mmCIF file of C-alpha atoms in Angstrom:
data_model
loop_
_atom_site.group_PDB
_atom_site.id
_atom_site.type_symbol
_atom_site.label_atom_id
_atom_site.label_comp_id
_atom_site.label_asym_id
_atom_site.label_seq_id
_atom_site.Cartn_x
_atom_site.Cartn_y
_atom_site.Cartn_z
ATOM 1 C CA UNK W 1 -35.774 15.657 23.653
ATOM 2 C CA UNK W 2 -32.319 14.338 22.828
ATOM 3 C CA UNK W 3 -30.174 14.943 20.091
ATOM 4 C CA UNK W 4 -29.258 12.145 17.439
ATOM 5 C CA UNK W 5 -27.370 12.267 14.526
ATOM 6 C CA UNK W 6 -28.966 10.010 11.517
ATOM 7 C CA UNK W 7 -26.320 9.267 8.610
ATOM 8 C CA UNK W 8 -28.579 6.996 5.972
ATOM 9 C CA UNK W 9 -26.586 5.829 3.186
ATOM 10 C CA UNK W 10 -29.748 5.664 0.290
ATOM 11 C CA UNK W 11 -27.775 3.070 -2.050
ATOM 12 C CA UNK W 12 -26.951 0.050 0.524
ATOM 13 C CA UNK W 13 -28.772 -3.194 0.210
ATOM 14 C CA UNK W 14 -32.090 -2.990 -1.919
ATOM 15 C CA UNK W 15 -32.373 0.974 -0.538
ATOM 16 C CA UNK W 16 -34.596 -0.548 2.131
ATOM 17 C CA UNK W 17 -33.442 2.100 4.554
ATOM 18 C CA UNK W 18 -34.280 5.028 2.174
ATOM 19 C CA UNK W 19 -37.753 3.445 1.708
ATOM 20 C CA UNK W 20 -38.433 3.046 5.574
ATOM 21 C CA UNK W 21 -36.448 6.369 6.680
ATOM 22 C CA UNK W 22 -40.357 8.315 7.600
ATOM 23 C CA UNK W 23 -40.759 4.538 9.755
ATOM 24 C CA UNK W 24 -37.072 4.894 11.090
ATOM 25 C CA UNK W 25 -37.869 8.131 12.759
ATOM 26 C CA UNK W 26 -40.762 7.876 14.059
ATOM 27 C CA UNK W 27 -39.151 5.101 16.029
ATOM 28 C CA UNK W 28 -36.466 7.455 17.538
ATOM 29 C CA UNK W 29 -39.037 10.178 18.052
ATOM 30 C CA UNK W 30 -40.699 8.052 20.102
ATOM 31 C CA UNK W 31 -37.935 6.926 21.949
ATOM 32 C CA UNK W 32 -37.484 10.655 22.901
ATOM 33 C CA UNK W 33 -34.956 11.729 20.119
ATOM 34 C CA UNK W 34 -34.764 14.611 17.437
ATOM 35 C CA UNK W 35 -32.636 13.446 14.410
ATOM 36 C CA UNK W 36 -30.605 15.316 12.561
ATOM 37 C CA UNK W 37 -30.865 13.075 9.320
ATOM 38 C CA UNK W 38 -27.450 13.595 6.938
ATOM 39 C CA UNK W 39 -27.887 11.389 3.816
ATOM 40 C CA UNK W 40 -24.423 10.373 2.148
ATOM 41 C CA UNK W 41 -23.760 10.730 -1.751
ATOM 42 C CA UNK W 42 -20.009 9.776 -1.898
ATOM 43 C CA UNK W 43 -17.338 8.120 -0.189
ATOM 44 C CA UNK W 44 -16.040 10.043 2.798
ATOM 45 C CA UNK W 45 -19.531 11.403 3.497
ATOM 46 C CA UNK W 46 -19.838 9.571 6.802
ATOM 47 C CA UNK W 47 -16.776 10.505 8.407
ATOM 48 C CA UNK W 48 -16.903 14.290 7.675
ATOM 49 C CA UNK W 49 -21.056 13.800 8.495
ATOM 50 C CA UNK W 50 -20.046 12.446 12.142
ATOM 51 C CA UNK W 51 -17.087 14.979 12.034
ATOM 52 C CA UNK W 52 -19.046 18.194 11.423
ATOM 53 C CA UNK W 53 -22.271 17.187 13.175
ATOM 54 C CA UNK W 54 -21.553 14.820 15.579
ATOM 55 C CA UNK W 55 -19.995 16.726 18.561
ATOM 56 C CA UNK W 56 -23.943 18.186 19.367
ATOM 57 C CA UNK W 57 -25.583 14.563 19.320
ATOM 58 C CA UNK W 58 -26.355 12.467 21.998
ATOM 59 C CA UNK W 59 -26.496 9.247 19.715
ATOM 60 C CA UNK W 60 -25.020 8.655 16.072
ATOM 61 C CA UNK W 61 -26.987 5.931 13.831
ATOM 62 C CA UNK W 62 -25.523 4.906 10.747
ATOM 63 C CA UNK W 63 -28.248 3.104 7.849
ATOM 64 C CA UNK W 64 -26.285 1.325 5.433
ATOM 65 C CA UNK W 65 -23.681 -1.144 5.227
ATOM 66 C CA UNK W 66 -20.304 -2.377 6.783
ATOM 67 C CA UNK W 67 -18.960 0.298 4.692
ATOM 68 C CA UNK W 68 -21.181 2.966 5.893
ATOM 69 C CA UNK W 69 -20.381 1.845 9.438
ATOM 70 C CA UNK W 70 -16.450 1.640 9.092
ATOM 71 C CA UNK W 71 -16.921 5.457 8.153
ATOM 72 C CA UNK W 72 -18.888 6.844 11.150
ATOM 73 C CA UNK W 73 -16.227 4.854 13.495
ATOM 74 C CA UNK W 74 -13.845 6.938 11.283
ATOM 75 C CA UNK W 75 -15.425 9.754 11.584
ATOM 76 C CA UNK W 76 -15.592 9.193 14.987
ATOM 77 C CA UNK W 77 -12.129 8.566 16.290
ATOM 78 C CA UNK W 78 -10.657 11.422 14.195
ATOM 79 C CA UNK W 79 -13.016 13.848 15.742
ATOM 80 C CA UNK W 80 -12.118 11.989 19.046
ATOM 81 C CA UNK W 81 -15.612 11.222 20.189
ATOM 82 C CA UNK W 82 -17.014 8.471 22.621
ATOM 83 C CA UNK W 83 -20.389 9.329 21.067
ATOM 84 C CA UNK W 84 -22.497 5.735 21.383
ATOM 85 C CA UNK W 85 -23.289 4.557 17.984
ATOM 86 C CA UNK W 86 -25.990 2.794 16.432
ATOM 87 C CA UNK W 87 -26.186 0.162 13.535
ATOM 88 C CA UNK W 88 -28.983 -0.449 10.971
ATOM 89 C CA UNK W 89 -27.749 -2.765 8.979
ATOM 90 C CA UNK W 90 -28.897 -2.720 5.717
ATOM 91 C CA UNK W 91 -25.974 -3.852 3.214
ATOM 92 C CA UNK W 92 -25.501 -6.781 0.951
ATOM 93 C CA UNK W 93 -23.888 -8.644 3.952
ATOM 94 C CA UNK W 94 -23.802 -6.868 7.154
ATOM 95 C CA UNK W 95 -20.733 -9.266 8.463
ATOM 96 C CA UNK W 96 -20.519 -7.216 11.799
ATOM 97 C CA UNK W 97 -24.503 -6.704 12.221
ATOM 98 C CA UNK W 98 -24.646 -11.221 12.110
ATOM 99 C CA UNK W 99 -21.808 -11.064 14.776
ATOM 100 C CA UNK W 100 -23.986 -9.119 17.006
ATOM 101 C CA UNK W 101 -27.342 -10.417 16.320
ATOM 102 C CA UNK W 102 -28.662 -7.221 15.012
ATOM 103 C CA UNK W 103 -32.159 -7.391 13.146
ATOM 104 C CA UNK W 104 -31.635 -7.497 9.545
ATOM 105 C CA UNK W 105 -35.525 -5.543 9.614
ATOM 106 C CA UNK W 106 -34.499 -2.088 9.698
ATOM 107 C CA UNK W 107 -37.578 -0.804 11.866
ATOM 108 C CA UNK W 108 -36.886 -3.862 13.936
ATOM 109 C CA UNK W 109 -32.991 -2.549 14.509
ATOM 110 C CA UNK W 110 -34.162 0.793 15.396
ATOM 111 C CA UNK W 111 -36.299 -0.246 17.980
ATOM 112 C CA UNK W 112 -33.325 -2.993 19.288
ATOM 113 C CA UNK W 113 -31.618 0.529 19.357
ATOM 114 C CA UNK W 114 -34.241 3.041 20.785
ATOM 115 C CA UNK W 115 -34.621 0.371 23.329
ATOM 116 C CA UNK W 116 -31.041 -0.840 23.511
ATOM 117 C CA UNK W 117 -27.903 0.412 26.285
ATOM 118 C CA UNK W 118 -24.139 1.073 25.126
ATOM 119 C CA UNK W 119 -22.444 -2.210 25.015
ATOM 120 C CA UNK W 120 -18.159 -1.630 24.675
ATOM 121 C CA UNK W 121 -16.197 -3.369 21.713
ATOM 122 C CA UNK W 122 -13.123 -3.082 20.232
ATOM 123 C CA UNK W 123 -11.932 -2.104 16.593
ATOM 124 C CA UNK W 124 -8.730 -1.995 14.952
ATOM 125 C CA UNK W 125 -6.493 0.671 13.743
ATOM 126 C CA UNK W 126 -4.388 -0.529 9.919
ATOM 127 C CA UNK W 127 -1.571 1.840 9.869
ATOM 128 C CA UNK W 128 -3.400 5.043 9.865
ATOM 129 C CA UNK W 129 -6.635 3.673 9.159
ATOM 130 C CA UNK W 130 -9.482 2.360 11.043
ATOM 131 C CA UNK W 131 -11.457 -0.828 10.838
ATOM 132 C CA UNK W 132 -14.944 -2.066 12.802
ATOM 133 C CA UNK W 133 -14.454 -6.010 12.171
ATOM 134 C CA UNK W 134 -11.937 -7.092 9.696
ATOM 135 C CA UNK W 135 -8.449 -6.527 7.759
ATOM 136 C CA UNK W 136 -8.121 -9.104 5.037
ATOM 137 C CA UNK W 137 -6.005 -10.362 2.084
ATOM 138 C CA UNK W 138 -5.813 -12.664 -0.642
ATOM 139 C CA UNK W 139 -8.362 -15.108 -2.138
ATOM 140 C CA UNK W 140 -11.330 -12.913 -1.958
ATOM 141 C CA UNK W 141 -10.391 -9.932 -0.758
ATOM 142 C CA UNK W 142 -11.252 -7.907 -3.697
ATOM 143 C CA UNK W 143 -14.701 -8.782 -3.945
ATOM 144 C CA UNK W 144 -15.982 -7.111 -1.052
ATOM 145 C CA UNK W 145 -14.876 -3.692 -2.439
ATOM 146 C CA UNK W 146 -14.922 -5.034 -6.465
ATOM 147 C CA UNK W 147 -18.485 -5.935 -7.050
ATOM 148 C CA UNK W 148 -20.384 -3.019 -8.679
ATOM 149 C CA UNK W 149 -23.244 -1.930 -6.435
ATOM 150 C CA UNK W 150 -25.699 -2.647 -8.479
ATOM 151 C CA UNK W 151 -24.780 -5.938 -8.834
ATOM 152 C CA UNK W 152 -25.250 -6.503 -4.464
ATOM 153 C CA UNK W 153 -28.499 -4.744 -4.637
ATOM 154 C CA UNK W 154 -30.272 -6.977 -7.468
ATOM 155 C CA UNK W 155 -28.246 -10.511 -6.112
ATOM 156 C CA UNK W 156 -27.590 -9.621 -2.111
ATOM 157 C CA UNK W 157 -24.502 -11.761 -0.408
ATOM 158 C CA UNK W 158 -24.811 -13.978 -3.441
ATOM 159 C CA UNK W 159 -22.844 -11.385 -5.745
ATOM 160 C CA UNK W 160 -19.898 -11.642 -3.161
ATOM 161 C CA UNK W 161 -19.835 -15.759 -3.772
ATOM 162 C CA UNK W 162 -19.742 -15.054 -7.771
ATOM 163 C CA UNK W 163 -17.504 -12.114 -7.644
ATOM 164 C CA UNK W 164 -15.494 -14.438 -5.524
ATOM 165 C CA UNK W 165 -15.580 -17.656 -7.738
ATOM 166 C CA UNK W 166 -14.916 -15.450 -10.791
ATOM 167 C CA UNK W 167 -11.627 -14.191 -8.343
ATOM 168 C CA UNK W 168 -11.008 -18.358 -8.187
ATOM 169 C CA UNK W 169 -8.898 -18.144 -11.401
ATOM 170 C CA UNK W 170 -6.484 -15.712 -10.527
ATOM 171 C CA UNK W 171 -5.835 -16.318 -7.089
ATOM 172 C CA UNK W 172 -2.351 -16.124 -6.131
ATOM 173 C CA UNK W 173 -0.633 -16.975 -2.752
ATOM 174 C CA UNK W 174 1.503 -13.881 -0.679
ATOM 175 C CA UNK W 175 4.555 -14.156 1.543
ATOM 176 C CA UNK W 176 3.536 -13.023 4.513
ATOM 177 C CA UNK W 177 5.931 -12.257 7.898
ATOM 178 C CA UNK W 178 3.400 -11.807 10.546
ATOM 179 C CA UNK W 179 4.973 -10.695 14.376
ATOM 180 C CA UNK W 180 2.429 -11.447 17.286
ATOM 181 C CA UNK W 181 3.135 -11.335 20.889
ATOM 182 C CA UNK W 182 5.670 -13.845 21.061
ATOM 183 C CA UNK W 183 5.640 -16.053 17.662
ATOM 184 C CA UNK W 184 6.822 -15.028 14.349
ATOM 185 C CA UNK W 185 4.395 -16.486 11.578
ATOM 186 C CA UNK W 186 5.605 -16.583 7.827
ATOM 187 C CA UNK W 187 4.666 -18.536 4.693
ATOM 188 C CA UNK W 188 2.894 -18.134 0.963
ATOM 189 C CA UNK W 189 -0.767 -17.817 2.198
ATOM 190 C CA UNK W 190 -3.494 -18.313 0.029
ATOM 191 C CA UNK W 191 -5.735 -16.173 2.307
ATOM 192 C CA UNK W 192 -5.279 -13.871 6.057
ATOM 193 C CA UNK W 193 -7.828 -12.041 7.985
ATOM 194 C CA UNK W 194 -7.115 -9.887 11.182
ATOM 195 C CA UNK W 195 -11.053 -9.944 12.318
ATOM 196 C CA UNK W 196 -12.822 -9.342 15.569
ATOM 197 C CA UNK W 197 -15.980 -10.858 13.836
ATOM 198 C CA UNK W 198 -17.661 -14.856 13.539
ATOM 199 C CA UNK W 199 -18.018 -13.810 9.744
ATOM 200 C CA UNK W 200 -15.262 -13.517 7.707
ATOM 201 C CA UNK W 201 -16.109 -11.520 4.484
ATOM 202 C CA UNK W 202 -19.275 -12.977 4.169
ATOM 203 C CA UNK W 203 -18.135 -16.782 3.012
ATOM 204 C CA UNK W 204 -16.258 -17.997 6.122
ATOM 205 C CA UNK W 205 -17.495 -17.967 9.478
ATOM 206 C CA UNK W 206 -15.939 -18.442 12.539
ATOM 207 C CA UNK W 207 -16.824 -20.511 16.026
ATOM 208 C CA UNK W 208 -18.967 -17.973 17.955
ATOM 209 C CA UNK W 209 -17.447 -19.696 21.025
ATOM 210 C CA UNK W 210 -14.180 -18.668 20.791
ATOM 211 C CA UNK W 211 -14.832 -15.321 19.091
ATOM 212 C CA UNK W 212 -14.595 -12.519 21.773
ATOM 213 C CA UNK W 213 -15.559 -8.670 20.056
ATOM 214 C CA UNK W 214 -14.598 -7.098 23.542
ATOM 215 C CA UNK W 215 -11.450 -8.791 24.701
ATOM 216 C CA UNK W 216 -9.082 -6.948 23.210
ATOM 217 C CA UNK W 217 -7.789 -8.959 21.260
ATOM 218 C CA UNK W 218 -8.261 -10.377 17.247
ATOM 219 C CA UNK W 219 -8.756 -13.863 15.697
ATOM 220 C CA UNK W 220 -5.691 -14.343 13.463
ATOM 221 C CA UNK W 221 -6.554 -16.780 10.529
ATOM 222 C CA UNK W 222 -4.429 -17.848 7.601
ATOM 223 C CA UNK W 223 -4.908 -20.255 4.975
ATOM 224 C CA UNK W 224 -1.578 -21.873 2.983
ATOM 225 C CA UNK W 225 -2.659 -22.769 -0.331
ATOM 226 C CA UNK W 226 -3.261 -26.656 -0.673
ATOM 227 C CA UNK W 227 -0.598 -28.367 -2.593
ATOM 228 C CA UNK W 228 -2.672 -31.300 -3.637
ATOM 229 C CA UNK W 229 -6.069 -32.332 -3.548
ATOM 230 C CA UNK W 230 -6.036 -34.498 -0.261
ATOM 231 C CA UNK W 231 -4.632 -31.084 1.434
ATOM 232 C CA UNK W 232 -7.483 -29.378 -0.203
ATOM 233 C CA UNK W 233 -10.170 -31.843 0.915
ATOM 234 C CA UNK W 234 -8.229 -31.358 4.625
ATOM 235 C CA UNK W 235 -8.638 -27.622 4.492
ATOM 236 C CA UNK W 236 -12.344 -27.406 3.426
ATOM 237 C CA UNK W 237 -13.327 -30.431 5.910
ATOM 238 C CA UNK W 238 -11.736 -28.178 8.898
ATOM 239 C CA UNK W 239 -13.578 -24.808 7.568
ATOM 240 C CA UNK W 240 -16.497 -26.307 7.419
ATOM 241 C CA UNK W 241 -16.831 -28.056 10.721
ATOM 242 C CA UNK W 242 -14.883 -25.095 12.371
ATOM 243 C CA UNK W 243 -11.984 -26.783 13.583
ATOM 244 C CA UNK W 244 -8.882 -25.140 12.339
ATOM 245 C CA UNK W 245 -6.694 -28.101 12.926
ATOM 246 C CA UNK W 246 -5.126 -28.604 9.367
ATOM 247 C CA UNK W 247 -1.869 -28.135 7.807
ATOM 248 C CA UNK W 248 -3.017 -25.382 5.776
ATOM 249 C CA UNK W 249 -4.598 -23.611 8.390
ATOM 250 C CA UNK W 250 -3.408 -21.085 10.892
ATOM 251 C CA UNK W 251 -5.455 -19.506 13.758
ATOM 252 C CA UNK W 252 -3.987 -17.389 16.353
ATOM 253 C CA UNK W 253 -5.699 -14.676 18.585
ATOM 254 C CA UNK W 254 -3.226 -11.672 19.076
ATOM 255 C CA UNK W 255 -3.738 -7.797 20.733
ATOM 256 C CA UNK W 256 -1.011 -6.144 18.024
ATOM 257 C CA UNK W 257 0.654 -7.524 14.608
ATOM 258 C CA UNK W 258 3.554 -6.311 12.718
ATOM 259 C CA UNK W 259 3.237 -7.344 9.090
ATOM 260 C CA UNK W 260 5.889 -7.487 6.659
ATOM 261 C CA UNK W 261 4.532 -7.832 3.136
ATOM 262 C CA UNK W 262 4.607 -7.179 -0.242
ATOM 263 C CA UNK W 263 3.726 -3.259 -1.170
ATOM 264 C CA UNK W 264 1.504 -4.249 -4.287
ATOM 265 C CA UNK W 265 -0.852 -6.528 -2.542
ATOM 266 C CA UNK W 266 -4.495 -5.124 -1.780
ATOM 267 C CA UNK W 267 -6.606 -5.268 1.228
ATOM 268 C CA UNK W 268 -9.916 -4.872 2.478
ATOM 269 C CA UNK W 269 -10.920 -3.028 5.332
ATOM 270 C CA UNK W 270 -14.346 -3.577 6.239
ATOM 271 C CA UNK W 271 -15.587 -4.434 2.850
ATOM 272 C CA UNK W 272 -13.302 -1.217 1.744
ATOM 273 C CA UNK W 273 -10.154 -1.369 -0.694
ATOM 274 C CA UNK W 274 -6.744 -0.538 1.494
ATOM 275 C CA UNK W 275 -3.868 0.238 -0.917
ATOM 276 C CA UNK W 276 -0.707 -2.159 0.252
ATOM 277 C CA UNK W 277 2.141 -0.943 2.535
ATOM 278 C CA UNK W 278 5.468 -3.164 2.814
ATOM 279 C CA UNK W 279 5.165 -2.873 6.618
ATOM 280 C CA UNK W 280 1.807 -2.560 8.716
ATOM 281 C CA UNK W 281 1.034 -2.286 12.508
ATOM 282 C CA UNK W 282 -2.386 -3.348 13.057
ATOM 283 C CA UNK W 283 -3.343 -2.940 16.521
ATOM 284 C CA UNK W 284 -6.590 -3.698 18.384
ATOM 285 C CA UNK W 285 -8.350 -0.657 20.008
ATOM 286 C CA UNK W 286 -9.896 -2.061 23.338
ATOM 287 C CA UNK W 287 -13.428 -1.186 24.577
ATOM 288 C CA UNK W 288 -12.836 2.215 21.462
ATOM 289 C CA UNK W 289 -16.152 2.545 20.782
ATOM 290 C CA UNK W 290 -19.633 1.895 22.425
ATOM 291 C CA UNK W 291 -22.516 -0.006 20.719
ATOM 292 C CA UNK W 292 -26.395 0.278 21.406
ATOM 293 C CA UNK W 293 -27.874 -2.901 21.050
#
């Protein structure tokens, strides 16, 4: 029998991981694993879970959401593991689980994974700090780490769209300096994303065609703020049918950024507040960590 390391995080979603974890194992038993189930009760539980515990397993699963994931990829580069890792997604959103076509059925995504080999991807690394799928700021940003939990359990990826129209109000734009291979980039932005995902933060999505998770490199997209409404009618018109060809908008793929910015302004990491720095490197990690899917 093989060792695997369970991390369930009991509060994601509508807790439908909690109330299928007696299904969830059975699944990997069957598949020839003995898991070592660790159940999180507070931030940081994941990475010092994977930390601790995950040097003896064969496989690490993570049950929860983009949150719960970013933290066992934590976990799992500070303990410097290649450990494979598997995903059950079963957030609010699950931006990275759409990107890869995981089952949003949890017994479903255990057998994808029971079933599945190690595919490589990439991740990024925000100063000191790790992220799975996306570093974003602006227009928003904060409500993928603002809206109470209880709030995405009872309403789902429709409490991110009213956290973010509530956000609508007080939006303002950022100077930005972005550095990327061999183009400087700077401008008041409305909106930026570093992302190595078709979903950006749950409301814009990306063309799967020209989004690569394994190439490593990241989809660079910023968004001016319109200065009228015939701008604004340009911008939505090109998010919508995915063609990124407006004056407002700003899409670059790049394998490292240096970003000069200002030192109050919030970001999101993943779904996770990131306190502001006035310089970042933000590098992509190639082929980092392996996926079973």
């Amino acid at each position: 029998m093989k060792q695997m390391l369970l991390i369930l995080n009991p509060t994601s979603g509508m807790k439908k991981a909690a109330r299928n974890l007696t299904e969830i194992i059975s699944v990997f038993n069957r598949a020839g694993y003995v898991a070592n189930v660790y159940v999180t009760a507070e931030r940081g539980d994941a990475v010092r879970a994977v930390q601790n515990l995950g040097g003896s397993a064969e496989l690490i699963v993570c049950c929860g959401g983009d949150g719960t994931l970013n933290e066992t990829v934590t976990g799992l580069m500070e303990a410097g593991l290649d450990t494979p890792i598997g995903y059950i997604p079963a957030g609010s959103t699950n931006d990275f689980a759409g990107s890869l076509h995981l089952s949003s059925d949890v017994i479903k995504a255990a057998g994808q994974i029971a079933e599945g080999k190690p595919t490589p991807y990439d991740i990024g690394k925000w100063g000191e700090r790790y992220f799975t799928y996306i570093a974003s700021f602006g227009a928003f940003t904060k409500a993928s780490y603002a809206t109470p939990q209880n709030m995405k359990n009872a309403l789902g990826h429709l409490a991110y769209i009213l956290e973010g129209i509530q956000e609508l109000s007080g939006i303002r734009t950022e100077h930005i300096r972005m550095e990327l291979d061999n183009e400087v980039l700077e401008d008041d932005y409305l909106f930026g994303a570093v992302c190595n995902s078709t979903s950006v933060g749950g409301i814009l999505t990306l063309n799967p065609n020209i989004v690569d998770m394994s190439d490593g490199r990241f989809e660079v997209f910023l968004i001016r703020a319109p200065r009228n409404m015939q701008e604004l009618h340009e911008c939505i018109l090109a998010l919508t049918n995915q063609t990124y060809n407006c004056k407002m908008i700003t899409f670059r793929s790049a394998g490292r950024l240096k970003i000069t910015c200002n030192s109050t302004m919030p970001w999101s990491l993943d779904g996770e507040r990131a306190e502001g720095k006035t310089e970042i490197t933000v590098e992509n990690l190639h082929h980092r960590i392996r996926i079973v899917h």
